[in-house]
Tab-separated table of C-alpha atoms in Angstrom:
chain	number	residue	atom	x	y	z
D	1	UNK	CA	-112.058	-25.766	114.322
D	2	UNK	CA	-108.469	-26.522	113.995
D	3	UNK	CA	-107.219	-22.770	114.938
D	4	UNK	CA	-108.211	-21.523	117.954
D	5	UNK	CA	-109.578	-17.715	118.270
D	6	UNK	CA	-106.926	-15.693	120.336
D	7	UNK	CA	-106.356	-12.567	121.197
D	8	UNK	CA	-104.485	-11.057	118.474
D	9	UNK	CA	-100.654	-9.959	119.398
D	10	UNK	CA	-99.561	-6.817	118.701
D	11	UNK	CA	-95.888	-6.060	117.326
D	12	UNK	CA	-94.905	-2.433	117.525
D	13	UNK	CA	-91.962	-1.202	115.787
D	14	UNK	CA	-90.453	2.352	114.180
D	15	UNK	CA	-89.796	2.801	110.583
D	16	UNK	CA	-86.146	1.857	110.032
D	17	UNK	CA	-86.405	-0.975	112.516
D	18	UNK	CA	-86.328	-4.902	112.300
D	19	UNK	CA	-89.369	-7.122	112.872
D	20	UNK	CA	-89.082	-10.356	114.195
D	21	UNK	CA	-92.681	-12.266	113.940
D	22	UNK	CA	-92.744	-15.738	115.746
D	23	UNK	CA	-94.888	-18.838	115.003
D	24	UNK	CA	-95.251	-21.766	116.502
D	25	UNK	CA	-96.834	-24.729	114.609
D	26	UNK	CA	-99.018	-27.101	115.173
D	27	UNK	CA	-98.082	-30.454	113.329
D	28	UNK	CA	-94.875	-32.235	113.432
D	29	UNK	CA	-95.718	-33.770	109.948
D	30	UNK	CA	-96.214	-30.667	108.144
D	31	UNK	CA	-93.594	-30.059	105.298
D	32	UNK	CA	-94.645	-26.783	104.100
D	33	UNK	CA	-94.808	-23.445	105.834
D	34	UNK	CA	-96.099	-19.982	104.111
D	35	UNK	CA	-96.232	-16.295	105.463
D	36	UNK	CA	-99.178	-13.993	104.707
D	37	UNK	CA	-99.868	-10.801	104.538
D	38	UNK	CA	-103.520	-9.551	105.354
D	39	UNK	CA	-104.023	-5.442	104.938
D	40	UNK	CA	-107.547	-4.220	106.259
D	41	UNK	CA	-110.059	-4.990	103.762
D	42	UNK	CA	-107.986	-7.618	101.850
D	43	UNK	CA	-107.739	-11.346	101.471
D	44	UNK	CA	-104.402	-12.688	102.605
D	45	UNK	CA	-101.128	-11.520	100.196
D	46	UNK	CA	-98.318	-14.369	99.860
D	47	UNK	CA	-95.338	-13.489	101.445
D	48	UNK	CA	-92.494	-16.007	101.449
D	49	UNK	CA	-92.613	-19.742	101.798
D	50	UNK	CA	-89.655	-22.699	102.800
D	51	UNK	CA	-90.397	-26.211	102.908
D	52	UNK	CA	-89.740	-28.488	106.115
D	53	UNK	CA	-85.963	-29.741	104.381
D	54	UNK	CA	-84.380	-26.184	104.691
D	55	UNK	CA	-83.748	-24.206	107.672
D	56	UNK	CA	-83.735	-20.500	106.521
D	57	UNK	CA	-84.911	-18.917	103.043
D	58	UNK	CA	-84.519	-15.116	102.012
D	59	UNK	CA	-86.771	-13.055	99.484
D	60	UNK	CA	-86.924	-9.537	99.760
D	61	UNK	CA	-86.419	-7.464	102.403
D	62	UNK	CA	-87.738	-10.875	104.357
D	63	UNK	CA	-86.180	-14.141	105.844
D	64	UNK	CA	-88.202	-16.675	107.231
D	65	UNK	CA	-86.743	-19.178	110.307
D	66	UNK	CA	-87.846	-22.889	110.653
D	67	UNK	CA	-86.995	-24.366	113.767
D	68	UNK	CA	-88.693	-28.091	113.681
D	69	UNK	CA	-87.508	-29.090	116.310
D	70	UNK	CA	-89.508	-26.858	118.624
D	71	UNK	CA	-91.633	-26.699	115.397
D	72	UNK	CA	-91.229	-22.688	115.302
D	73	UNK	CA	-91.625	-19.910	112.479
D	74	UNK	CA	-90.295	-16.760	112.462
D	75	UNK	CA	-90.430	-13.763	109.544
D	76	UNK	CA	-87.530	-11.386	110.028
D	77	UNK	CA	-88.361	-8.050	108.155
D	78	UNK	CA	-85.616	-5.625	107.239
D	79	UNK	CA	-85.773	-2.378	107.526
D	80	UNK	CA	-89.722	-1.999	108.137
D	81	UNK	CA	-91.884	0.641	106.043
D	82	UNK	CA	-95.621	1.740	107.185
D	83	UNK	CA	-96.358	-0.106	104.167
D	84	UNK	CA	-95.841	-3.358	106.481
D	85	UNK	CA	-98.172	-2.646	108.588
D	86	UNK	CA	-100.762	-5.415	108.216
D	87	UNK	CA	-102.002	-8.658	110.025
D	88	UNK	CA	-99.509	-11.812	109.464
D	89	UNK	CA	-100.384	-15.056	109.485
D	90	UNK	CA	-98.144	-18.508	109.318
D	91	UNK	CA	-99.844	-21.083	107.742
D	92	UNK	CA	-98.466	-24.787	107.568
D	93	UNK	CA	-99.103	-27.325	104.950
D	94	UNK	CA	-99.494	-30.746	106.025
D	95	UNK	CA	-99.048	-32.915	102.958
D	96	UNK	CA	-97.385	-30.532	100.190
D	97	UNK	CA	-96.996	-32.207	96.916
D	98	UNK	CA	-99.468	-35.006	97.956
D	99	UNK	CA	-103.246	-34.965	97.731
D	100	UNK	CA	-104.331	-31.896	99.226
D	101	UNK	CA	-103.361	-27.762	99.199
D	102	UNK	CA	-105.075	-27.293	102.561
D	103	UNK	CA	-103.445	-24.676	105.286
D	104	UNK	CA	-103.670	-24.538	108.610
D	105	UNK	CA	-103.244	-21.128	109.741
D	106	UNK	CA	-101.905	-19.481	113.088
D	107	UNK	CA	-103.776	-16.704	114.653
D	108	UNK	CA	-102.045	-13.811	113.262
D	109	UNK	CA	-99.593	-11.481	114.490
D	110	UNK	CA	-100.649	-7.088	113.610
D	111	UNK	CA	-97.611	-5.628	113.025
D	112	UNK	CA	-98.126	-1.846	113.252
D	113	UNK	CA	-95.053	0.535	112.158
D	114	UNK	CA	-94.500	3.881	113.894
D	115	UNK	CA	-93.451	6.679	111.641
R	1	UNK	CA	-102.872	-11.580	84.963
R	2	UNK	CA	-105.591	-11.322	86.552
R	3	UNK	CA	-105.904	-12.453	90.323
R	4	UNK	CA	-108.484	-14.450	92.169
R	5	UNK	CA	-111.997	-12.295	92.032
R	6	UNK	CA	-115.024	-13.124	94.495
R	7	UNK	CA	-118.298	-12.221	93.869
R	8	UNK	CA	-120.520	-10.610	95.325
R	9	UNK	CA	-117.923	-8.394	97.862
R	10	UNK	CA	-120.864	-7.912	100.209
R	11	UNK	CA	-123.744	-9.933	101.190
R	12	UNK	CA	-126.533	-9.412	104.021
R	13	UNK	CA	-128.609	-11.957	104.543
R	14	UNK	CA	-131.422	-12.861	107.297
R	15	UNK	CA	-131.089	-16.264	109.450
R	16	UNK	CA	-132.819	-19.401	107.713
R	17	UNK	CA	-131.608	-17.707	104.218
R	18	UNK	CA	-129.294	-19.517	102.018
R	19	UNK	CA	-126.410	-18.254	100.110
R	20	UNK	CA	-124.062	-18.490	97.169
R	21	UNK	CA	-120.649	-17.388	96.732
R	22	UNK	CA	-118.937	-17.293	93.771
R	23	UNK	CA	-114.990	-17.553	92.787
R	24	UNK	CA	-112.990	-17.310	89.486
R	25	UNK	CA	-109.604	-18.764	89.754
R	26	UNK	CA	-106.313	-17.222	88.142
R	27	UNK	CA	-106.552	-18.800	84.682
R	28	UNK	CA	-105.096	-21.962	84.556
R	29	UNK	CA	-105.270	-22.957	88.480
R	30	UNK	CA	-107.076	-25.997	88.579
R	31	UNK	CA	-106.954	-25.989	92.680
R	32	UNK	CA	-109.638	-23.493	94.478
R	33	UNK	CA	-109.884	-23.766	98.294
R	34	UNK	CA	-112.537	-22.085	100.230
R	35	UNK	CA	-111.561	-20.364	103.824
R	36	UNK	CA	-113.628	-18.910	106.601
R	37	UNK	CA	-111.909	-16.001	108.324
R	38	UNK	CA	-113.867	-14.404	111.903
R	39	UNK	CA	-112.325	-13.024	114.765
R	40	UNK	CA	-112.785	-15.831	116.711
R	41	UNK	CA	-111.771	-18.447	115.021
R	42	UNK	CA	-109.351	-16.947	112.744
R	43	UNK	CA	-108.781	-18.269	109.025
R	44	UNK	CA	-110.349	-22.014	108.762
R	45	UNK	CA	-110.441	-24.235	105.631
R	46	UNK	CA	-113.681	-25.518	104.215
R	47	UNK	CA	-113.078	-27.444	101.544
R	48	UNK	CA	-110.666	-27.794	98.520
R	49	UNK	CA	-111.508	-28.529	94.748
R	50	UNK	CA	-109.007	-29.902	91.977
R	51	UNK	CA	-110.469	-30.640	88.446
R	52	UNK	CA	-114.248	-30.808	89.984
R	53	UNK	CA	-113.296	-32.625	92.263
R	54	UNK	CA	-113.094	-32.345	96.209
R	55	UNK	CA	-110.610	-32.967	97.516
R	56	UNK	CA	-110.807	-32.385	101.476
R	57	UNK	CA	-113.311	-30.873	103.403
R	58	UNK	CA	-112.970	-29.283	106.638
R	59	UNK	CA	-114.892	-29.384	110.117
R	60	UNK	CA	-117.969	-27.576	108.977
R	61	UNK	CA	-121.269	-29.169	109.245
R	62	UNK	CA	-123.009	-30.003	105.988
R	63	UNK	CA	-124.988	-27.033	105.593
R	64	UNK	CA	-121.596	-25.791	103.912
R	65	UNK	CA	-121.051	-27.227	100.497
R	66	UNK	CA	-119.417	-26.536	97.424
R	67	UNK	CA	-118.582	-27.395	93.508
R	68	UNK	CA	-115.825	-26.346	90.968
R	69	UNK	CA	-117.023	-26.433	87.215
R	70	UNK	CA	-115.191	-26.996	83.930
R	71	UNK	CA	-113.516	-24.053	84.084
R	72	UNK	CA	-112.467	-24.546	87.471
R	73	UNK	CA	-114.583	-21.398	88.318
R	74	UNK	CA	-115.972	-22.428	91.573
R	75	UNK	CA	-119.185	-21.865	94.228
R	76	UNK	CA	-119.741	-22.643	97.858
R	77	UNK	CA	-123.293	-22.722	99.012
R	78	UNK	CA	-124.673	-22.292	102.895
R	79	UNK	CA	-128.188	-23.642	103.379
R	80	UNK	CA	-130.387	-22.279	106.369
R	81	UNK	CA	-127.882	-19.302	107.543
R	82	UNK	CA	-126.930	-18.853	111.049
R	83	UNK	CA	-125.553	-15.650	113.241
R	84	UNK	CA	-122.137	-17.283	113.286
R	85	UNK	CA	-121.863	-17.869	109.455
R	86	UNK	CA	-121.535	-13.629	109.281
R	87	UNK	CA	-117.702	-13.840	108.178
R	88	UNK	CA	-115.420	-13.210	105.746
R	89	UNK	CA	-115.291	-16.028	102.744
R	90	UNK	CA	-112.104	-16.419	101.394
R	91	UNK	CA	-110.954	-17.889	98.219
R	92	UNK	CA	-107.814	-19.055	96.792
R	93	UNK	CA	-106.675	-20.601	93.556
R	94	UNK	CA	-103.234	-22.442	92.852
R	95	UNK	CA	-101.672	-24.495	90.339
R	96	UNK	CA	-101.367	-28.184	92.113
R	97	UNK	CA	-99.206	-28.029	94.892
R	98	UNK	CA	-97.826	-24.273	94.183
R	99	UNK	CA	-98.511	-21.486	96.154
R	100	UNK	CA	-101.962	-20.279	96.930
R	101	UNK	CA	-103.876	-16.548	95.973
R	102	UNK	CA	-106.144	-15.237	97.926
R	103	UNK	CA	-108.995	-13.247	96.350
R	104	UNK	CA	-110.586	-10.236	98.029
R	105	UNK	CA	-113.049	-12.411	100.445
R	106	UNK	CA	-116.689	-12.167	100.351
R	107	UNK	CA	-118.083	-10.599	103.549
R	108	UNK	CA	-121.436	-12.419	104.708
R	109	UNK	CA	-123.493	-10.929	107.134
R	110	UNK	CA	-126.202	-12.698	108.709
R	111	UNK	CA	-128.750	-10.751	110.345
């Protein structure tokens, strides 16, 4: 398969805090980059997306960082609830707009908030 | 609006089986993609449909397949089961080039 099965990293973090969760893509070609959510027991919940011509995009309580020229990903979260607490997953898009929607994700990242 | 639904949730089935998933877009997403999610391997694309047609297929052997209908409602199939097919089956829907939703997943196991 395309992503390989790691063991997955653990981010822990207090309630109030920032989280910083890195990425680091595969394809130098891909122009479109996504950030998922996945809660125990659920299918993957869109986060926030950017495509490959910006550099930095906010939403919500949430910034994602592209850096393509060491072709990295990071999702800033402000002020983290237990609510955040979930697996994330970067997933990259090599041919957005063009013939195909498929993702390639990265392994994950559990973020797990400390009351 | 409704999101993407999966049916059945839960499936177990025995090796040599086959089995059929089923997935009902968002209405009016023409795009459903099929993912496998395990531990090991993480979240892995099968195969893509637009307008009943595929689109790309992933590195799965041929014992995975799949078809979108009319109504863009769409099935994947998995002939002669094996241990490693237990997994979760996810599906997602999107308007062309937009953003993708997941549904819930389908959770095979293979016994």
């Amino acid at each position: 398969g395309e992503s390989v099965g790691l063991h997955l990293p653990t981010l822990s973090v207090q309630e109030g805090d920032n989280s910083i969760i890195n990425c680091a893509y595969s394809n130098s070609a891909s122009d479109y980059f996504i950030w998922y959510k996945q809660e125990s027991g659920k299918g993957p919940q869109f986060i926030i997306d950017i495509r490959s011509n910006m550099d930095k995009r906010q939403g919500q309580r949430v910034t994602v960082l592209l850096n393509k020229t060491v072709k990295h990903l990071s999702l800033q979260i402000a002020a983290t609830q237990p609510g955040d607490s979930a697996v994330y997953f970067c997933a990259e898009n090599l041919d957005y707009g063009g013939a195909t929607n498929k993702l390639i994700f990265g392994t994950g990242t559990l973020l797990a908030v400390q009351p | 609006k409704a999101g993407v639904t999966q049916t059945p949730r839960y499936l177990i089935k025995t090796r040599g089986q086959q089995v059929t998933l089923s997935c009902s877009p968002i209405s009016g997403h023409r795009s459903v993609s099929w993912y496998q999610q395990t531990p090991g391997q993480g979240l892995q694309f099968l195969f893509e449909y637009f307008s009943e047609t595929q689109r790309n297929k992933g590195n799965f052997p041929g014992r995975f397949s799949g078809r979108q209908f009319s109504n863009s409602r769409s099935e994947m199939n998995v002939s002669t089961l094996e241990l490693g097919d237990s997994a979760l089956y996810l599906c997602a829907s999107s308007l062309r080039d937009a953003e993708q939703f997941f549904g819930p997943g389908t959770r095979l196991t293979v016994l």
